[in-house]
């Protein structure tokens, strides 16, 4: 899989994940100029341009170094944006301008269900039979 496709897949996965939580718990940007989960069109274009100019790794060691570098950059951005659950546990700051209201989540909602140190489980309910299947 190419680096550009990997990054695009990661952006889509993160966007969908935050969208699912926002849909379930209520969330939104502060104003019309807010970007989806803090990723602006300019950020995506810059990322694609950088990816096109970067030589794609050819060995597993090169991939691991790249992933470690990119993970460190994501963690630094999250810490700089002060993202995370508020002290009172009632809201989740995803990025500047995008907050999810956790108080609107259903009674049985758990913010760590399906998460481990190595796995993120995502599920959905769909009709198995009938006209909606």
mmCIF file with all atom_site columns, C-alpha atoms in Angstrom:
data_model
loop_
_atom_site.group_PDB
_atom_site.id
_atom_site.type_symbol
_atom_site.label_atom_id
_atom_site.label_alt_id
_atom_site.label_comp_id
_atom_site.label_asym_id
_atom_site.label_entity_id
_atom_site.label_seq_id
_atom_site.pdbx_PDB_ins_code
_atom_site.Cartn_x
_atom_site.Cartn_y
_atom_site.Cartn_z
_atom_site.occupancy
_atom_site.B_iso_or_equiv
_atom_site.pdbx_formal_charge
_atom_site.auth_seq_id
_atom_site.auth_comp_id
_atom_site.auth_asym_id
_atom_site.auth_atom_id
_atom_site.pdbx_PDB_model_num
ATOM 1   C CA . UNK A 1 1   ? 0.000   0.000   0.000  1.00 0.00 ? 1   UNK A CA 1
ATOM 2   C CA . UNK A 1 2   ? 1.452   3.387   -0.908 1.00 0.00 ? 2   UNK A CA 1
ATOM 3   C CA . UNK A 1 3   ? 2.253   6.010   1.717  1.00 0.00 ? 3   UNK A CA 1
ATOM 4   C CA . UNK A 1 4   ? -0.293  8.415   0.214  1.00 0.00 ? 4   UNK A CA 1
ATOM 5   C CA . UNK A 1 5   ? -3.033  5.765   0.351  1.00 0.00 ? 5   UNK A CA 1
ATOM 6   C CA . UNK A 1 6   ? -2.046  4.822   3.918  1.00 0.00 ? 6   UNK A CA 1
ATOM 7   C CA . UNK A 1 7   ? -2.332  8.444   5.080  1.00 0.00 ? 7   UNK A CA 1
ATOM 8   C CA . UNK A 1 8   ? -5.635  8.923   3.275  1.00 0.00 ? 8   UNK A CA 1
ATOM 9   C CA . UNK A 1 9   ? -6.984  5.739   4.879  1.00 0.00 ? 9   UNK A CA 1
ATOM 10  C CA . UNK A 1 10  ? -5.834  6.933   8.323  1.00 0.00 ? 10  UNK A CA 1
ATOM 11  C CA . UNK A 1 11  ? -7.491  10.341  7.872  1.00 0.00 ? 11  UNK A CA 1
ATOM 12  C CA . UNK A 1 12  ? -10.729 8.693   6.755  1.00 0.00 ? 12  UNK A CA 1
ATOM 13  C CA . UNK A 1 13  ? -10.652 6.231   9.684  1.00 0.00 ? 13  UNK A CA 1
ATOM 14  C CA . UNK A 1 14  ? -10.069 8.980   12.255 1.00 0.00 ? 14  UNK A CA 1
ATOM 15  C CA . UNK A 1 15  ? -12.765 11.179  10.699 1.00 0.00 ? 15  UNK A CA 1
ATOM 16  C CA . UNK A 1 16  ? -15.286 8.337   10.710 1.00 0.00 ? 16  UNK A CA 1
ATOM 17  C CA . UNK A 1 17  ? -14.401 7.410   14.299 1.00 0.00 ? 17  UNK A CA 1
ATOM 18  C CA . UNK A 1 18  ? -14.882 10.926  15.650 1.00 0.00 ? 18  UNK A CA 1
ATOM 19  C CA . UNK A 1 19  ? -17.993 11.310  13.515 1.00 0.00 ? 19  UNK A CA 1
ATOM 20  C CA . UNK A 1 20  ? -19.529 8.204   15.086 1.00 0.00 ? 20  UNK A CA 1
ATOM 21  C CA . UNK A 1 21  ? -18.826 9.468   18.616 1.00 0.00 ? 21  UNK A CA 1
ATOM 22  C CA . UNK A 1 22  ? -20.123 12.943  17.721 1.00 0.00 ? 22  UNK A CA 1
ATOM 23  C CA . UNK A 1 23  ? -23.279 11.480  16.200 1.00 0.00 ? 23  UNK A CA 1
ATOM 24  C CA . UNK A 1 24  ? -23.910 9.297   19.228 1.00 0.00 ? 24  UNK A CA 1
ATOM 25  C CA . UNK A 1 25  ? -23.051 11.884  21.861 1.00 0.00 ? 25  UNK A CA 1
ATOM 26  C CA . UNK A 1 26  ? -23.633 15.246  20.215 1.00 0.00 ? 26  UNK A CA 1
ATOM 27  C CA . UNK A 1 27  ? -20.772 17.382  19.046 1.00 0.00 ? 27  UNK A CA 1
ATOM 28  C CA . UNK A 1 28  ? -19.897 20.048  16.598 1.00 0.00 ? 28  UNK A CA 1
ATOM 29  C CA . UNK A 1 29  ? -17.558 22.750  15.561 1.00 0.00 ? 29  UNK A CA 1
ATOM 30  C CA . UNK A 1 30  ? -17.651 26.133  17.175 1.00 0.00 ? 30  UNK A CA 1
ATOM 31  C CA . UNK A 1 31  ? -18.497 27.952  13.947 1.00 0.00 ? 31  UNK A CA 1
ATOM 32  C CA . UNK A 1 32  ? -18.942 27.444  10.216 1.00 0.00 ? 32  UNK A CA 1
ATOM 33  C CA . UNK A 1 33  ? -15.215 27.898  9.576  1.00 0.00 ? 33  UNK A CA 1
ATOM 34  C CA . UNK A 1 34  ? -14.292 24.988  11.854 1.00 0.00 ? 34  UNK A CA 1
ATOM 35  C CA . UNK A 1 35  ? -12.753 22.069  10.075 1.00 0.00 ? 35  UNK A CA 1
ATOM 36  C CA . UNK A 1 36  ? -13.719 18.449  10.592 1.00 0.00 ? 36  UNK A CA 1
ATOM 37  C CA . UNK A 1 37  ? -11.745 17.175  13.609 1.00 0.00 ? 37  UNK A CA 1
ATOM 38  C CA . UNK A 1 38  ? -9.252  19.988  13.159 1.00 0.00 ? 38  UNK A CA 1
ATOM 39  C CA . UNK A 1 39  ? -8.007  18.881  9.732  1.00 0.00 ? 39  UNK A CA 1
ATOM 40  C CA . UNK A 1 40  ? -8.332  21.697  7.242  1.00 0.00 ? 40  UNK A CA 1
ATOM 41  C CA . UNK A 1 41  ? -8.244  21.432  3.466  1.00 0.00 ? 41  UNK A CA 1
ATOM 42  C CA . UNK A 1 42  ? -4.809  23.099  3.547  1.00 0.00 ? 42  UNK A CA 1
ATOM 43  C CA . UNK A 1 43  ? -3.519  20.433  5.982  1.00 0.00 ? 43  UNK A CA 1
ATOM 44  C CA . UNK A 1 44  ? -4.682  17.650  3.657  1.00 0.00 ? 44  UNK A CA 1
ATOM 45  C CA . UNK A 1 45  ? -3.144  19.297  0.573  1.00 0.00 ? 45  UNK A CA 1
ATOM 46  C CA . UNK A 1 46  ? 0.144   19.886  2.447  1.00 0.00 ? 46  UNK A CA 1
ATOM 47  C CA . UNK A 1 47  ? 0.178   16.259  3.639  1.00 0.00 ? 47  UNK A CA 1
ATOM 48  C CA . UNK A 1 48  ? -0.468  14.953  0.119  1.00 0.00 ? 48  UNK A CA 1
ATOM 49  C CA . UNK A 1 49  ? 2.258   17.218  -1.298 1.00 0.00 ? 49  UNK A CA 1
ATOM 50  C CA . UNK A 1 50  ? 4.747   16.054  1.333  1.00 0.00 ? 50  UNK A CA 1
ATOM 51  C CA . UNK A 1 51  ? 3.785   12.419  0.722  1.00 0.00 ? 51  UNK A CA 1
ATOM 52  C CA . UNK A 1 52  ? 4.328   12.834  -3.023 1.00 0.00 ? 52  UNK A CA 1
ATOM 53  C CA . UNK A 1 53  ? 7.774   14.357  -2.438 1.00 0.00 ? 53  UNK A CA 1
ATOM 54  C CA . UNK A 1 54  ? 8.813   11.704  0.116  1.00 0.00 ? 54  UNK A CA 1
ATOM 55  C CA . UNK A 1 55  ? 10.420  8.483   -1.024 1.00 0.00 ? 55  UNK A CA 1
ATOM 56  C CA . UNK A 1 56  ? 8.244   5.555   0.017  1.00 0.00 ? 56  UNK A CA 1
ATOM 57  C CA . UNK A 1 57  ? 9.966   3.119   2.408  1.00 0.00 ? 57  UNK A CA 1
ATOM 58  C CA . UNK A 1 58  ? 10.954  -0.232  0.948  1.00 0.00 ? 58  UNK A CA 1
ATOM 59  C CA . UNK A 1 59  ? 11.855  -2.210  4.083  1.00 0.00 ? 59  UNK A CA 1
ATOM 60  C CA . UNK A 1 60  ? 9.949   -2.952  7.261  1.00 0.00 ? 60  UNK A CA 1
ATOM 61  C CA . UNK A 1 61  ? 12.578  -1.083  9.295  1.00 0.00 ? 61  UNK A CA 1
ATOM 62  C CA . UNK A 1 62  ? 12.072  2.039   7.162  1.00 0.00 ? 62  UNK A CA 1
ATOM 63  C CA . UNK A 1 63  ? 8.273   1.741   7.584  1.00 0.00 ? 63  UNK A CA 1
ATOM 64  C CA . UNK A 1 64  ? 8.632   1.379   11.363 1.00 0.00 ? 64  UNK A CA 1
ATOM 65  C CA . UNK A 1 65  ? 10.876  4.472   11.546 1.00 0.00 ? 65  UNK A CA 1
ATOM 66  C CA . UNK A 1 66  ? 8.362   6.441   9.484  1.00 0.00 ? 66  UNK A CA 1
ATOM 67  C CA . UNK A 1 67  ? 5.420   5.289   11.638 1.00 0.00 ? 67  UNK A CA 1
ATOM 68  C CA . UNK A 1 68  ? 7.336   6.154   14.823 1.00 0.00 ? 68  UNK A CA 1
ATOM 69  C CA . UNK A 1 69  ? 8.083   9.642   13.467 1.00 0.00 ? 69  UNK A CA 1
ATOM 70  C CA . UNK A 1 70  ? 4.463   10.204  12.377 1.00 0.00 ? 70  UNK A CA 1
ATOM 71  C CA . UNK A 1 71  ? 3.083   8.901   15.688 1.00 0.00 ? 71  UNK A CA 1
ATOM 72  C CA . UNK A 1 72  ? 5.353   11.268  17.616 1.00 0.00 ? 72  UNK A CA 1
ATOM 73  C CA . UNK A 1 73  ? 4.094   14.171  15.487 1.00 0.00 ? 73  UNK A CA 1
ATOM 74  C CA . UNK A 1 74  ? 0.445   13.214  16.138 1.00 0.00 ? 74  UNK A CA 1
ATOM 75  C CA . UNK A 1 75  ? 1.051   12.886  19.891 1.00 0.00 ? 75  UNK A CA 1
ATOM 76  C CA . UNK A 1 76  ? 2.823   16.274  19.959 1.00 0.00 ? 76  UNK A CA 1
ATOM 77  C CA . UNK A 1 77  ? -0.104  17.894  18.100 1.00 0.00 ? 77  UNK A CA 1
ATOM 78  C CA . UNK A 1 78  ? -2.642  16.347  20.471 1.00 0.00 ? 78  UNK A CA 1
ATOM 79  C CA . UNK A 1 79  ? -0.696  17.592  23.497 1.00 0.00 ? 79  UNK A CA 1
ATOM 80  C CA . UNK A 1 80  ? -0.302  21.059  21.967 1.00 0.00 ? 80  UNK A CA 1
ATOM 81  C CA . UNK A 1 81  ? -4.040  21.251  21.188 1.00 0.00 ? 81  UNK A CA 1
ATOM 82  C CA . UNK A 1 82  ? -4.875  20.115  24.743 1.00 0.00 ? 82  UNK A CA 1
ATOM 83  C CA . UNK A 1 83  ? -7.159  17.459  23.310 1.00 0.00 ? 83  UNK A CA 1
ATOM 84  C CA . UNK A 1 84  ? -8.835  14.945  25.597 1.00 0.00 ? 84  UNK A CA 1
ATOM 85  C CA . UNK A 1 85  ? -11.607 14.515  28.125 1.00 0.00 ? 85  UNK A CA 1
ATOM 86  C CA . UNK A 1 86  ? -12.291 17.506  30.348 1.00 0.00 ? 86  UNK A CA 1
ATOM 87  C CA . UNK A 1 87  ? -11.575 17.318  34.086 1.00 0.00 ? 87  UNK A CA 1
ATOM 88  C CA . UNK A 1 88  ? -15.302 17.011  34.856 1.00 0.00 ? 88  UNK A CA 1
ATOM 89  C CA . UNK A 1 89  ? -15.676 14.195  32.258 1.00 0.00 ? 89  UNK A CA 1
ATOM 90  C CA . UNK A 1 90  ? -18.544 15.944  30.480 1.00 0.00 ? 90  UNK A CA 1
ATOM 91  C CA . UNK A 1 91  ? -16.849 16.879  27.200 1.00 0.00 ? 91  UNK A CA 1
ATOM 92  C CA . UNK A 1 92  ? -14.163 15.691  24.825 1.00 0.00 ? 92  UNK A CA 1
ATOM 93  C CA . UNK A 1 93  ? -11.948 18.271  23.117 1.00 0.00 ? 93  UNK A CA 1
ATOM 94  C CA . UNK A 1 94  ? -10.977 16.639  19.817 1.00 0.00 ? 94  UNK A CA 1
ATOM 95  C CA . UNK A 1 95  ? -9.203  19.666  18.381 1.00 0.00 ? 95  UNK A CA 1
ATOM 96  C CA . UNK A 1 96  ? -9.556  23.430  18.658 1.00 0.00 ? 96  UNK A CA 1
ATOM 97  C CA . UNK A 1 97  ? -13.087 24.273  17.570 1.00 0.00 ? 97  UNK A CA 1
ATOM 98  C CA . UNK A 1 98  ? -14.467 20.726  17.803 1.00 0.00 ? 98  UNK A CA 1
ATOM 99  C CA . UNK A 1 99  ? -15.888 19.429  21.082 1.00 0.00 ? 99  UNK A CA 1
ATOM 100 C CA . UNK A 1 100 ? -18.089 16.413  21.768 1.00 0.00 ? 100 UNK A CA 1
ATOM 101 C CA . UNK A 1 101 ? -20.656 16.734  24.566 1.00 0.00 ? 101 UNK A CA 1
ATOM 102 C CA . UNK A 1 102 ? -20.302 13.459  26.484 1.00 0.00 ? 102 UNK A CA 1
ATOM 103 C CA . UNK A 1 103 ? -23.239 14.260  28.765 1.00 0.00 ? 103 UNK A CA 1
ATOM 104 C CA . UNK A 1 104 ? -25.551 13.508  25.811 1.00 0.00 ? 104 UNK A CA 1
ATOM 105 C CA . UNK A 1 105 ? -24.258 9.941   25.408 1.00 0.00 ? 105 UNK A CA 1
ATOM 106 C CA . UNK A 1 106 ? -26.583 7.070   26.243 1.00 0.00 ? 106 UNK A CA 1
ATOM 107 C CA . UNK A 1 107 ? -26.618 5.792   29.839 1.00 0.00 ? 107 UNK A CA 1
ATOM 108 C CA . UNK A 1 108 ? -24.601 2.644   29.097 1.00 0.00 ? 108 UNK A CA 1
ATOM 109 C CA . UNK A 1 109 ? -21.951 4.386   27.008 1.00 0.00 ? 109 UNK A CA 1
ATOM 110 C CA . UNK A 1 110 ? -18.358 3.670   28.009 1.00 0.00 ? 110 UNK A CA 1
ATOM 111 C CA . UNK A 1 111 ? -15.481 5.679   26.557 1.00 0.00 ? 111 UNK A CA 1
ATOM 112 C CA . UNK A 1 112 ? -12.991 2.808   26.846 1.00 0.00 ? 112 UNK A CA 1
ATOM 113 C CA . UNK A 1 113 ? -15.116 -0.104  25.595 1.00 0.00 ? 113 UNK A CA 1
ATOM 114 C CA . UNK A 1 114 ? -13.426 -1.877  22.692 1.00 0.00 ? 114 UNK A CA 1
ATOM 115 C CA . UNK A 1 115 ? -10.029 -0.284  23.361 1.00 0.00 ? 115 UNK A CA 1
ATOM 116 C CA . UNK A 1 116 ? -6.842  -2.042  24.360 1.00 0.00 ? 116 UNK A CA 1
ATOM 117 C CA . UNK A 1 117 ? -3.203  -1.064  24.029 1.00 0.00 ? 117 UNK A CA 1
ATOM 118 C CA . UNK A 1 118 ? -3.051  -2.734  20.615 1.00 0.00 ? 118 UNK A CA 1
ATOM 119 C CA . UNK A 1 119 ? -6.644  -2.827  19.309 1.00 0.00 ? 119 UNK A CA 1
ATOM 120 C CA . UNK A 1 120 ? -9.518  -0.488  18.495 1.00 0.00 ? 120 UNK A CA 1
ATOM 121 C CA . UNK A 1 121 ? -12.774 -2.344  17.825 1.00 0.00 ? 121 UNK A CA 1
ATOM 122 C CA . UNK A 1 122 ? -15.431 -0.617  15.723 1.00 0.00 ? 122 UNK A CA 1
ATOM 123 C CA . UNK A 1 123 ? -18.820 -2.214  15.187 1.00 0.00 ? 123 UNK A CA 1
ATOM 124 C CA . UNK A 1 124 ? -22.228 -1.529  13.755 1.00 0.00 ? 124 UNK A CA 1
ATOM 125 C CA . UNK A 1 125 ? -25.723 -2.948  13.894 1.00 0.00 ? 125 UNK A CA 1
ATOM 126 C CA . UNK A 1 126 ? -27.243 -3.995  10.593 1.00 0.00 ? 126 UNK A CA 1
ATOM 127 C CA . UNK A 1 127 ? -30.324 -5.921  9.529  1.00 0.00 ? 127 UNK A CA 1
ATOM 128 C CA . UNK A 1 128 ? -29.548 -9.584  8.839  1.00 0.00 ? 128 UNK A CA 1
ATOM 129 C CA . UNK A 1 129 ? -32.825 -10.354 7.079  1.00 0.00 ? 129 UNK A CA 1
ATOM 130 C CA . UNK A 1 130 ? -35.905 -8.638  5.698  1.00 0.00 ? 130 UNK A CA 1
ATOM 131 C CA . UNK A 1 131 ? -36.202 -5.693  3.358  1.00 0.00 ? 131 UNK A CA 1
ATOM 132 C CA . UNK A 1 132 ? -33.441 -3.701  5.047  1.00 0.00 ? 132 UNK A CA 1
ATOM 133 C CA . UNK A 1 133 ? -30.862 -6.512  4.801  1.00 0.00 ? 133 UNK A CA 1
#
